[in-house]
PDB file of C-alpha atoms in Angstrom:
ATOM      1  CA  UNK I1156     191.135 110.175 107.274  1.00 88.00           C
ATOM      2  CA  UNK I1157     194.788 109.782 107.236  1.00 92.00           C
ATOM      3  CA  UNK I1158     195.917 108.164 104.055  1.00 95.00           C
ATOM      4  CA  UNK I1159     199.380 107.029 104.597  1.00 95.00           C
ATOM      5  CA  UNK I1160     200.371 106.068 100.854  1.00 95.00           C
ATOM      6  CA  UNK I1161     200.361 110.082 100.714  1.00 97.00           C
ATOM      7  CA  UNK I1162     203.104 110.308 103.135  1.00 97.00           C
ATOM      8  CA  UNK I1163     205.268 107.921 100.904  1.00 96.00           C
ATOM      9  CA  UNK I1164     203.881 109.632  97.736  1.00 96.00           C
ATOM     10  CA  UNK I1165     205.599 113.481  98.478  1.00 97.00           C
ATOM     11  CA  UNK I1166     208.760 112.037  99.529  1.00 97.00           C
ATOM     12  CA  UNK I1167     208.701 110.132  96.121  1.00 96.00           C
ATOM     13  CA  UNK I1168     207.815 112.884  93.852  1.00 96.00           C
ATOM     14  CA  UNK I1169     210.443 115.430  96.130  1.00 96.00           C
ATOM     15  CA  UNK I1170     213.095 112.945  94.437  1.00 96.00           C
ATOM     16  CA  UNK I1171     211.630 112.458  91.093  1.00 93.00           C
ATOM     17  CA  UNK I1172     209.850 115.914  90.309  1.00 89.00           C
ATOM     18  CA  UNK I1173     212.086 118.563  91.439  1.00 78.00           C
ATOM     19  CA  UNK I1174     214.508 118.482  88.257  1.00 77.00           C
ATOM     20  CA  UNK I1175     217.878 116.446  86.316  1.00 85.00           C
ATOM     21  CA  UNK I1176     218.599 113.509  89.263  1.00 88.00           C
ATOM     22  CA  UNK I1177     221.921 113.759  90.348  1.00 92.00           C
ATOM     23  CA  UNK I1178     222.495 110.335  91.666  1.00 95.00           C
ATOM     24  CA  UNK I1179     220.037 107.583  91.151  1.00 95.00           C
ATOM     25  CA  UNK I1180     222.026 105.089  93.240  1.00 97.00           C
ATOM     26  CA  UNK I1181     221.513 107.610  96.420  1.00 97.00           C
ATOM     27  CA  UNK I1182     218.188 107.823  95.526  1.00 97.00           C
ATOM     28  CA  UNK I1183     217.786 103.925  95.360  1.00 97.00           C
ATOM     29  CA  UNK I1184     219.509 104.099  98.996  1.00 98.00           C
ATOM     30  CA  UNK I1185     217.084 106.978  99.993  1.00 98.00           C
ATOM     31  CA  UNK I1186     213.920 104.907  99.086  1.00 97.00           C
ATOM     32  CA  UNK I1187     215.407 101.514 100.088  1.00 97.00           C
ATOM     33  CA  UNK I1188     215.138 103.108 103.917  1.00 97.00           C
ATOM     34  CA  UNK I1189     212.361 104.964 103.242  1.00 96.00           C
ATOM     35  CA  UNK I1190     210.542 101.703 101.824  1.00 94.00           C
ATOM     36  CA  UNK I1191     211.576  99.556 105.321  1.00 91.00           C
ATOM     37  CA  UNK I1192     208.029  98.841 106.792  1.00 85.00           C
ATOM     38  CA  UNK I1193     208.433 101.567 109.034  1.00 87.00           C
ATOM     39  CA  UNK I1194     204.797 102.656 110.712  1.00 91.00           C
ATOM     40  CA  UNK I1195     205.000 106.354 110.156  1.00 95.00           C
ATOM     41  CA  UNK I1196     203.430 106.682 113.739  1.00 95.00           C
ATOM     42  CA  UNK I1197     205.585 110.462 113.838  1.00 96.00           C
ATOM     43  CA  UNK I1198     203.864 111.726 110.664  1.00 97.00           C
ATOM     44  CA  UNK I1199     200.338 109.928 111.226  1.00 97.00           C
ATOM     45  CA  UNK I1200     200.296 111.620 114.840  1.00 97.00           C
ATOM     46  CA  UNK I1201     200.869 114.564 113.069  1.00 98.00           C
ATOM     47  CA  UNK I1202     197.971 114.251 110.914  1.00 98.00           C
ATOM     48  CA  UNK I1203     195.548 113.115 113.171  1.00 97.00           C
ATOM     49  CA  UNK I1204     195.761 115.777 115.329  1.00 98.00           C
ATOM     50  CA  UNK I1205     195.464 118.372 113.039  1.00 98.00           C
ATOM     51  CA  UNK I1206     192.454 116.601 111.835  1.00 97.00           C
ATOM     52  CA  UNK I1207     191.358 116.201 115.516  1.00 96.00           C
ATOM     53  CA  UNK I1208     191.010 120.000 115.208  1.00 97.00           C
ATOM     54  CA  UNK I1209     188.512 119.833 112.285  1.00 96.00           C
ATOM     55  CA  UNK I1210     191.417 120.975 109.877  1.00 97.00           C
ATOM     56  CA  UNK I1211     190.766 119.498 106.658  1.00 96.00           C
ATOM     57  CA  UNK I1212     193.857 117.384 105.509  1.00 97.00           C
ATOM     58  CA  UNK I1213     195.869 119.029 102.415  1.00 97.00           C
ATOM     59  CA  UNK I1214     199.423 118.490 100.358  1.00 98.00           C
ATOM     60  CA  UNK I1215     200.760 120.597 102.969  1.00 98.00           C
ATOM     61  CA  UNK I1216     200.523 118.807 106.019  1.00 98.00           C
ATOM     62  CA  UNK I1217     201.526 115.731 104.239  1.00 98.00           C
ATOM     63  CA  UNK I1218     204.769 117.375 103.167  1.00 98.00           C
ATOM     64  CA  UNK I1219     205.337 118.468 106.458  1.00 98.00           C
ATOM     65  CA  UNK I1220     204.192 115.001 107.648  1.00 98.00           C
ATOM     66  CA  UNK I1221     206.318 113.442 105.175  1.00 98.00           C
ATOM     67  CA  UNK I1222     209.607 115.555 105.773  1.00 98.00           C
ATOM     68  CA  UNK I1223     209.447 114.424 109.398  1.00 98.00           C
ATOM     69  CA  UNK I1224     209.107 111.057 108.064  1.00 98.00           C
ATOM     70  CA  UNK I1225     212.774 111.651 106.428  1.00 98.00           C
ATOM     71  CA  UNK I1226     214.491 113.002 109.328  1.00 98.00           C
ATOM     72  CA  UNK I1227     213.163 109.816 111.032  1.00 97.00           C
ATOM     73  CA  UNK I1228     214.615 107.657 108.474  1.00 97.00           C
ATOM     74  CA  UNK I1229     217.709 109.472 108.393  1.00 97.00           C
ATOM     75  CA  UNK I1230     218.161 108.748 112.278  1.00 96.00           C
ATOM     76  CA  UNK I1231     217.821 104.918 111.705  1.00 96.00           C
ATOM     77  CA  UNK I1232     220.235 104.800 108.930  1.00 97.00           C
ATOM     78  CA  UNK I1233     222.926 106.240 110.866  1.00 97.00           C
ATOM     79  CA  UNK I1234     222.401 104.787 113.977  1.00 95.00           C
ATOM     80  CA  UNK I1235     223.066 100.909 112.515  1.00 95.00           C
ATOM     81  CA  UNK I1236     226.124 102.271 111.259  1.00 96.00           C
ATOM     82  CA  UNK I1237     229.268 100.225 112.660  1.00 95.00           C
ATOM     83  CA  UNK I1238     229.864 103.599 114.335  1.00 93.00           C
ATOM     84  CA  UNK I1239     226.861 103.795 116.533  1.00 92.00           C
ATOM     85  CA  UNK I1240     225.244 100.457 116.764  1.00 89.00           C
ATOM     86  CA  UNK I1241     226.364  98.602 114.546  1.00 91.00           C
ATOM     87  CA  UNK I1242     223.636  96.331 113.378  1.00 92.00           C
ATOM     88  CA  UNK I1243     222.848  93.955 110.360  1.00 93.00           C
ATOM     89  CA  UNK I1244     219.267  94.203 110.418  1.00 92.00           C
ATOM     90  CA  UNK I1245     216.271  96.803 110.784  1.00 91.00           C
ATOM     91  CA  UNK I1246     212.701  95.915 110.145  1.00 86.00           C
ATOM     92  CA  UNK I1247     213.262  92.799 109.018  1.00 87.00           C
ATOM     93  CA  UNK I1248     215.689  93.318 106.169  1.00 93.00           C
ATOM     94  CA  UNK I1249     219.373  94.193 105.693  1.00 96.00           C
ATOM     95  CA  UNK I1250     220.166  97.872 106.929  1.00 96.00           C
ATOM     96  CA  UNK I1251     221.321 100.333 104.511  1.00 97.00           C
ATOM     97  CA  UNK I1252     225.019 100.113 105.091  1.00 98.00           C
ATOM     98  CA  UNK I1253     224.764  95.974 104.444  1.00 97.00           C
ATOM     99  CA  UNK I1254     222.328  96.546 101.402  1.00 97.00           C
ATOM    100  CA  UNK I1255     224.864  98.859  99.919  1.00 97.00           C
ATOM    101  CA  UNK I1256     228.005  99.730 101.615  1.00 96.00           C
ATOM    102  CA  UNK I1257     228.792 102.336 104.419  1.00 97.00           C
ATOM    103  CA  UNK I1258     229.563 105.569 102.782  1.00 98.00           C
ATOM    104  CA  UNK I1259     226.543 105.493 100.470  1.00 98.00           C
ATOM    105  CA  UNK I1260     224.721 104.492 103.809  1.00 98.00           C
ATOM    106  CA  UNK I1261     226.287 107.439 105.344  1.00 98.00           C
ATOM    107  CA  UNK I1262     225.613 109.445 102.230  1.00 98.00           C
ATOM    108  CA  UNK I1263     221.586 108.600 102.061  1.00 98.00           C
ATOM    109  CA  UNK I1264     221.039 109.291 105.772  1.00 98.00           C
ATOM    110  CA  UNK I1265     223.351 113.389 105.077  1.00 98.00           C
ATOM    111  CA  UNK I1266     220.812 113.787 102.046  1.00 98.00           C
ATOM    112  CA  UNK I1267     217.595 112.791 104.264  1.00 98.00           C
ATOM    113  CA  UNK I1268     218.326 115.144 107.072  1.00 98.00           C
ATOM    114  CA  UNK I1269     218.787 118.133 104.600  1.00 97.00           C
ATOM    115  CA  UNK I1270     215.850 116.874 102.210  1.00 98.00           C
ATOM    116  CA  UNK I1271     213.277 117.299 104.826  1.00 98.00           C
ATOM    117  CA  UNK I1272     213.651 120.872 105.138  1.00 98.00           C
ATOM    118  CA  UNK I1273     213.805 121.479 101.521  1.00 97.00           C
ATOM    119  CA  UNK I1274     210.652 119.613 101.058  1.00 98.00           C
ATOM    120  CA  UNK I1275     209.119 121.603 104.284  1.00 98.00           C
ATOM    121  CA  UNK I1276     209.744 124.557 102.645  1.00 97.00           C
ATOM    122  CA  UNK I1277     207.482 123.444  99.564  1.00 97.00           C
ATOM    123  CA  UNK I1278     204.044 123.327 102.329  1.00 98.00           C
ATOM    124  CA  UNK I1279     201.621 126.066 101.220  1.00 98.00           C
ATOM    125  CA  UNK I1280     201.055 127.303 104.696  1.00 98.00           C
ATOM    126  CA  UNK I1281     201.232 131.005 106.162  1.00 97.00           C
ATOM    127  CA  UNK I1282     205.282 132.111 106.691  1.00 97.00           C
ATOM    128  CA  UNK I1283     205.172 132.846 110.216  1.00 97.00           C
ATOM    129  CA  UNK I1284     203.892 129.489 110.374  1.00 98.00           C
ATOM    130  CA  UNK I1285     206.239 127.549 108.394  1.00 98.00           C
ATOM    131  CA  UNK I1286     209.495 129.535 110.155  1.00 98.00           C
ATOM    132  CA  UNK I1287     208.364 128.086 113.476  1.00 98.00           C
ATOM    133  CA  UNK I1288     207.776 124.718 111.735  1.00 98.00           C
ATOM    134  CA  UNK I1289     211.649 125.061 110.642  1.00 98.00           C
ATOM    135  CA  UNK I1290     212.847 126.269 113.939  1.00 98.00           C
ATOM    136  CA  UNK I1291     211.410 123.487 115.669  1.00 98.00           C
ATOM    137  CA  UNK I1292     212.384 120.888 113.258  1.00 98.00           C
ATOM    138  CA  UNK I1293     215.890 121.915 113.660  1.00 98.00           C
ATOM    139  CA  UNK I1294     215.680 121.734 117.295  1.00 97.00           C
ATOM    140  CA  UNK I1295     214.143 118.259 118.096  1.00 97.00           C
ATOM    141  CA  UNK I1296     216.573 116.601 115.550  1.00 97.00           C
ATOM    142  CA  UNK I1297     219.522 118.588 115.906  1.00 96.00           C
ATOM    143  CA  UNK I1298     222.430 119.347 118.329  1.00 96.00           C
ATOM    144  CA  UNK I1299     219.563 120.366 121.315  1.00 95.00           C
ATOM    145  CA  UNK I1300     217.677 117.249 120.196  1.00 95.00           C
ATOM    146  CA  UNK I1301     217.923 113.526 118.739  1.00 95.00           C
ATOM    147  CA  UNK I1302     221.253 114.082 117.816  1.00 96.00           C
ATOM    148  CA  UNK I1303     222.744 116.002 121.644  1.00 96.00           C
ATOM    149  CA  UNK I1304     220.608 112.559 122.230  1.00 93.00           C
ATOM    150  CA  UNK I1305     222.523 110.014 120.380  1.00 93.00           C
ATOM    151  CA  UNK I1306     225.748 111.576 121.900  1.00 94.00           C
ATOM    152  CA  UNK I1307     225.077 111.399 125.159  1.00 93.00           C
ATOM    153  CA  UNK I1308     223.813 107.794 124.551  1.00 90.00           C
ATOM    154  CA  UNK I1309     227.128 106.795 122.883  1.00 89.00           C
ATOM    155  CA  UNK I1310     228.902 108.430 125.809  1.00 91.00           C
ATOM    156  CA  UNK I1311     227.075 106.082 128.412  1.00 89.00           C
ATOM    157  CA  UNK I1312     228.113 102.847 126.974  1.00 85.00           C
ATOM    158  CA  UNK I1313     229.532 100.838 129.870  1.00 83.00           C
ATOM    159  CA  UNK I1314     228.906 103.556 132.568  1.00 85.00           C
ATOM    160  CA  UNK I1315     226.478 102.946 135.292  1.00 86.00           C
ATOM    161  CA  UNK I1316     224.118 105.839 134.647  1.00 89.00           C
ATOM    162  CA  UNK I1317     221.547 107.457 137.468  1.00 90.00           C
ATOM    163  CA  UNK I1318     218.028 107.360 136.642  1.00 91.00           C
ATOM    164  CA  UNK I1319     217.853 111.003 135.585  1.00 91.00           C
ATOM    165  CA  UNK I1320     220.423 110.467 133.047  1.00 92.00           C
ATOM    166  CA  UNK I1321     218.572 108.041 131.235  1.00 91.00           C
ATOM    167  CA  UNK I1322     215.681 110.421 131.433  1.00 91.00           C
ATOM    168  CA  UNK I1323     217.806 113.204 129.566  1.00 93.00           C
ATOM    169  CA  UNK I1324     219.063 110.672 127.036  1.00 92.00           C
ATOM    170  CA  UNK I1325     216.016 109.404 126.162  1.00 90.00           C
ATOM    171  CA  UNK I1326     213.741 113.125 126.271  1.00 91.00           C
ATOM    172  CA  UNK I1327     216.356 114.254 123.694  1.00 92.00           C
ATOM    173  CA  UNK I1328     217.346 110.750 121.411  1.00 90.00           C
ATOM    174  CA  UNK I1329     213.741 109.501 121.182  1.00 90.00           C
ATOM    175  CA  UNK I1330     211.514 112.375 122.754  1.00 90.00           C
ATOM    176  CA  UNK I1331     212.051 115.538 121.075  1.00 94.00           C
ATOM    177  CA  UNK I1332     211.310 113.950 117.563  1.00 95.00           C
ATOM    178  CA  UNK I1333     208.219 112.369 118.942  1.00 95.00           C
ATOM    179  CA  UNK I1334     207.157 115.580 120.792  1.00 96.00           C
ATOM    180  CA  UNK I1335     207.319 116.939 117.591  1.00 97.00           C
ATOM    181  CA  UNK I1336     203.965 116.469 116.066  1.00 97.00           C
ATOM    182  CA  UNK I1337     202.162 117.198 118.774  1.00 97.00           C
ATOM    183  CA  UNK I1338     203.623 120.484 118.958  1.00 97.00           C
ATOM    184  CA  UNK I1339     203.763 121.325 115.185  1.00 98.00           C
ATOM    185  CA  UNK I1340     200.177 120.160 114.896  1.00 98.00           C
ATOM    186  CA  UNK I1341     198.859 122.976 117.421  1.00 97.00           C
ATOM    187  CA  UNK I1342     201.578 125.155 115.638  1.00 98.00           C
ATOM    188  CA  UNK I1343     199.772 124.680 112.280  1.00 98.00           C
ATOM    189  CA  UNK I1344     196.105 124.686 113.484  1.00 97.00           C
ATOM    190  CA  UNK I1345     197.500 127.665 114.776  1.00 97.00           C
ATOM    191  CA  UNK I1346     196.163 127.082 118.591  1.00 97.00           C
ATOM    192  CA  UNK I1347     196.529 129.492 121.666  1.00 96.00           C
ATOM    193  CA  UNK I1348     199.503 128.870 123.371  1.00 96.00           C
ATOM    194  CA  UNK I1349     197.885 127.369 126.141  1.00 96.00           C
ATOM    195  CA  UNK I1350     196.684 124.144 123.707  1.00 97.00           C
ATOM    196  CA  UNK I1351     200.087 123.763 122.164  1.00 97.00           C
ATOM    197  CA  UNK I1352     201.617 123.611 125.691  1.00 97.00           C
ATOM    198  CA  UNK I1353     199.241 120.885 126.472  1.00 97.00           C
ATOM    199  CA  UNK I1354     200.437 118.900 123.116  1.00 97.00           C
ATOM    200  CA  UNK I1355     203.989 119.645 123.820  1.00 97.00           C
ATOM    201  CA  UNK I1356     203.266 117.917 127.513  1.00 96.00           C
ATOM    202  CA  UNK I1357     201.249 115.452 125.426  1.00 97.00           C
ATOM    203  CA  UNK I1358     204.229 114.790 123.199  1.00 96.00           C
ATOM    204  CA  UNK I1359     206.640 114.303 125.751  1.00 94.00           C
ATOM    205  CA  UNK I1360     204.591 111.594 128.027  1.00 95.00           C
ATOM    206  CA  UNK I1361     204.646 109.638 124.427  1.00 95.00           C
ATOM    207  CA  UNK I1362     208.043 110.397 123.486  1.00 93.00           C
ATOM    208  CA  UNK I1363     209.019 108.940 127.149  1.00 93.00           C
ATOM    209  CA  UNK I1364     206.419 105.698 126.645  1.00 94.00           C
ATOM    210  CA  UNK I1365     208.055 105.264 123.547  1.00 92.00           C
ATOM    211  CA  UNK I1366     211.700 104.435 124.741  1.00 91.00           C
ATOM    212  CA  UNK I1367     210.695 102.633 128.015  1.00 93.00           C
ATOM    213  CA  UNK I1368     208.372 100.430 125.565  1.00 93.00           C
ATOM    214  CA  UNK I1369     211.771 100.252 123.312  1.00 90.00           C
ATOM    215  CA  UNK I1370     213.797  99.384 126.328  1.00 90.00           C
ATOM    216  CA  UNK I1371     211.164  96.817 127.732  1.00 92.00           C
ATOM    217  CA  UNK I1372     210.954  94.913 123.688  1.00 90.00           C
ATOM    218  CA  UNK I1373     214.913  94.883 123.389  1.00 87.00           C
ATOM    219  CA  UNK I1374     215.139  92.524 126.741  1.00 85.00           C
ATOM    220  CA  UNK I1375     211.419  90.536 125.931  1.00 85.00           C
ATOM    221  CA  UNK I1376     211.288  90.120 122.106  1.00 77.00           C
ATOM    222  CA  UNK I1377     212.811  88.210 119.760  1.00 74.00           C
ATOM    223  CA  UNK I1378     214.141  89.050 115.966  1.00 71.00           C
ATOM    224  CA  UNK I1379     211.055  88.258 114.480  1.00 69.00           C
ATOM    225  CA  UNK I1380     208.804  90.616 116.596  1.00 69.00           C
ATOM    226  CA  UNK I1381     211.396  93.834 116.584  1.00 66.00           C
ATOM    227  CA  UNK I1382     212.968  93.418 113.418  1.00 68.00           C
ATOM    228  CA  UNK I1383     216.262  93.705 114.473  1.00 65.00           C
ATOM    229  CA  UNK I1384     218.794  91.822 116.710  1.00 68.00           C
ATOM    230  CA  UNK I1385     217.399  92.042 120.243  1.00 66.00           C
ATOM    231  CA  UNK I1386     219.267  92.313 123.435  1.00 65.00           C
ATOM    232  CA  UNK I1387     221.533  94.969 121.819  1.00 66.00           C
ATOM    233  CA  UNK I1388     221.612  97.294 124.635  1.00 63.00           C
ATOM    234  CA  UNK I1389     222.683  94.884 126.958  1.00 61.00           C
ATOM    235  CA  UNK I1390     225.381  93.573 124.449  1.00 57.00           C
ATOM    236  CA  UNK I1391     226.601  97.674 124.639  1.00 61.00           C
ATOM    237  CA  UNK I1392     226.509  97.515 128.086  1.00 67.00           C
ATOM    238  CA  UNK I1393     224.300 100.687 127.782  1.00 76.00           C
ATOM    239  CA  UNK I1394     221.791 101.910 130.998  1.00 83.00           C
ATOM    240  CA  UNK I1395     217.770 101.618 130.321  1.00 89.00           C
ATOM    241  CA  UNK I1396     214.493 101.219 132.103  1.00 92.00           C
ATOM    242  CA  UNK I1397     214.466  97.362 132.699  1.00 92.00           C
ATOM    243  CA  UNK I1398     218.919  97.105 134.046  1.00 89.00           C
ATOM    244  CA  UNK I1399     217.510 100.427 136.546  1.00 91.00           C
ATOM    245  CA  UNK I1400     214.433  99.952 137.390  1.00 92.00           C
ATOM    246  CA  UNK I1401     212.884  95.876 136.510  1.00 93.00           C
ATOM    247  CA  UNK I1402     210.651  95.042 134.417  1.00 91.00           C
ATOM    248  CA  UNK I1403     207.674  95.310 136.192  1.00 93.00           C
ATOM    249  CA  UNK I1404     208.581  99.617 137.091  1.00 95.00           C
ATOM    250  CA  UNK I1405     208.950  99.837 133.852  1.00 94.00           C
ATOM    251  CA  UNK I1406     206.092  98.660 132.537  1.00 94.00           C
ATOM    252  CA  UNK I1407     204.127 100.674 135.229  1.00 95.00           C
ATOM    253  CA  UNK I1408     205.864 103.975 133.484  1.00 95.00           C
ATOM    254  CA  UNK I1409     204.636 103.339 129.862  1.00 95.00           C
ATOM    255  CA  UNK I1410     200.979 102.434 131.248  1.00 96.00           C
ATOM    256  CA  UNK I1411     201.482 106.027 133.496  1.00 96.00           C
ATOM    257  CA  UNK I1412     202.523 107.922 130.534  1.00 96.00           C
ATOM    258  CA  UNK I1413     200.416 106.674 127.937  1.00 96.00           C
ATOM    259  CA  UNK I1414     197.618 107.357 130.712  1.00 96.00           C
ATOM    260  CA  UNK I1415     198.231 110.904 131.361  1.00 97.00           C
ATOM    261  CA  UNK I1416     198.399 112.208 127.494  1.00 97.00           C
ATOM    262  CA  UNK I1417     195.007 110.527 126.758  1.00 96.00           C
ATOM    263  CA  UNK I1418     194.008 112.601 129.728  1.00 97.00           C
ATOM    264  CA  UNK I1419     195.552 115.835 128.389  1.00 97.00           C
ATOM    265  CA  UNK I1420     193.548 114.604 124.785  1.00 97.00           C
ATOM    266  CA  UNK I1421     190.724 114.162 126.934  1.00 96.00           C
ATOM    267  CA  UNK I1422     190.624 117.561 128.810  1.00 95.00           C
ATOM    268  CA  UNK I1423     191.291 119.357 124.686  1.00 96.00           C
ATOM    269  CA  UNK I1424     188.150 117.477 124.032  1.00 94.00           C
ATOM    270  CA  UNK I1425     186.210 119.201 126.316  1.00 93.00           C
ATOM    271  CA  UNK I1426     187.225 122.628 126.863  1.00 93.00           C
ATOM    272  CA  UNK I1427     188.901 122.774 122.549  1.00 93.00           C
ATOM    273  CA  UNK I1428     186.502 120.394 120.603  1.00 91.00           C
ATOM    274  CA  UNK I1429     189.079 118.039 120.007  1.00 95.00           C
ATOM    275  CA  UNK I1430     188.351 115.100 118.386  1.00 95.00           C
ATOM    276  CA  UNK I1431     190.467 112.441 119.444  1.00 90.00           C
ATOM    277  CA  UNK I1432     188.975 109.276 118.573  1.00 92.00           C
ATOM    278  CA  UNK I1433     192.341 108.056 115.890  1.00 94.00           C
ATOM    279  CA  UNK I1434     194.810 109.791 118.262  1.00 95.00           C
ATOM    280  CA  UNK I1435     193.246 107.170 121.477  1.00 94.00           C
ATOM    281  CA  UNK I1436     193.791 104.538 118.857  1.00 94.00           C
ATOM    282  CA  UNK I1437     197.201 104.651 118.159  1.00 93.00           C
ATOM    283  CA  UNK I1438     197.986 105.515 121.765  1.00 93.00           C
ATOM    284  CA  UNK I1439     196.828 102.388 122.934  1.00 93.00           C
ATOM    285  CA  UNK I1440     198.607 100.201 120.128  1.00 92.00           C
ATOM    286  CA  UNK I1441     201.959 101.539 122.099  1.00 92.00           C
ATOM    287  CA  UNK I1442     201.134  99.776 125.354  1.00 91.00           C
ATOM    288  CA  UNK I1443     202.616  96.625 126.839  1.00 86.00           C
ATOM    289  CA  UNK I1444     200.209  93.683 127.306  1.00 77.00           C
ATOM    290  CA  UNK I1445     200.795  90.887 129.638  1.00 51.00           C
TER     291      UNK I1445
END
């Protein structure tokens, strides 16, 4: 069983237990983020599907759980950033550059990107292992991930944008992080090739729910269900789902998506000996109702 105060508990003690603290007000920025009522779904995927393949749960994977946590963090901090979008308010409370001021927000969000792969390199697993965890860290938040993503996001303000457009904004800004556990879960189960290509596939379908179910809540909910100020993206004259495609299409597309990985989870159940029981839960806590 997942225990998610674990997560929280290695990013902690990364700060407090690795020697003399440098800064303690970057630190109190750090946690301030990291203590935002965020729902960890990245790192819990993680965790239940290397459980799923009757791995029993150690420090490790919550470090590596946890350092994908910070990356994740990292990404919200400097998107609200007058820079990028520019907004007073994520889950519910002032963001970091309001709580404090912009360069320490700017500051917090530097350390947690280069944090997480100190603190991945503290996970007790085999070396080949924990290189490929690296590489592909680097690559789904980087310059050929979330942040090639954010760019190309930024650069689509007030253009009309093609469908397939959106679809590489969102695969790189949103998916590739998402993807992520899915594919470093078969990485460090160590799975034939064949399974971690189905969790990549897996990964994506999510990653691609994920931001149409983003796109969908920005136009349908109000600040007290997101969090944040809603209607944003149509403020920033920026392209999604519901300006391209209505409401309805998009809804269709997470309900598609969300279908097909539970049928990927369902097919490693049956030829792998998956068990996918927490995985099917979560999945369905992403759909749209009504």
């Amino acid at each position: 069983m997942v225990d998610v105060r674990r997560i929280d508990q290695e990013i902690r003690d990364f700060y407090y237990k690795r020697g003399t603290i440098v800064s303690e007000e970057l630190i109190d920025a750090i946690l301030y983020s990291i203590d935002g009522g965020g729902k960890r779904i990245r790192p819990i995927l993680l965790l239940q599907i290397v459980e799923g393949f009757g791995v029993e749960l150690q420090q490790a994977h919550y470090q590596v759980a946890a350092a994908l946590e910070m990356i994740h963090t990292g990404s919200l901090i400097h998107d609200d950033l007058p820079a990028m979008d520019n907004d007073d308010y994520r889950r519910g409370r002032l963001t970091n550059h309001k709580k404090f001021d912009e360069a320490t927000a700017i500051l917090a969000g530097d350390s947690l990107f280069l944090d997480a792969f100190g603190l991945l390199s503290l996970a007790d697993l085999p070396n080949q292992v924990l290189l490929d965890l690296v590489q592909l860290m680097s690559l789904a938040s980087g310059t050929f991930g979330m942040v090639g993503g954010q760019m190309l996001d930024m650069l689509g303000e007030g253009k009309k944008l093609e469908i397939f457009d959106l679809i590489n904004i969102h695969s790189n800004k949103t998916g590739r992080l998402l993807t992520f556990p899915f594919h470093a879960a078969g990485i460090i189960t160590q799975q034939p090739s064949s399974v971690v290509s189905s969790l990549w596939q897996a990964g994506m379908l999510i990653g691609h729910a994920f931001q149409v179910r983003d796109d969908i809540l920005d136009v349908t909910a109000d600040f007290d269900e997101l969090g944040k100020t809603p209607q944003k993206d149509l403020a920033a004259e920026k392209a999604t789902y519901p300006s391209l495609l209505g409401l309805e299409e998009s809804k269709f597309i997470v309900q598609d998506s969300l279908n097909k990985a539970v049928a990927i989870f369902k097919e490693l159940e049956e030829h792998n000996g998956f068990k996918g029981q927490d995985v099917y839960q979560l999945i369905e806590s992403l759909r749209i109702n009504g």
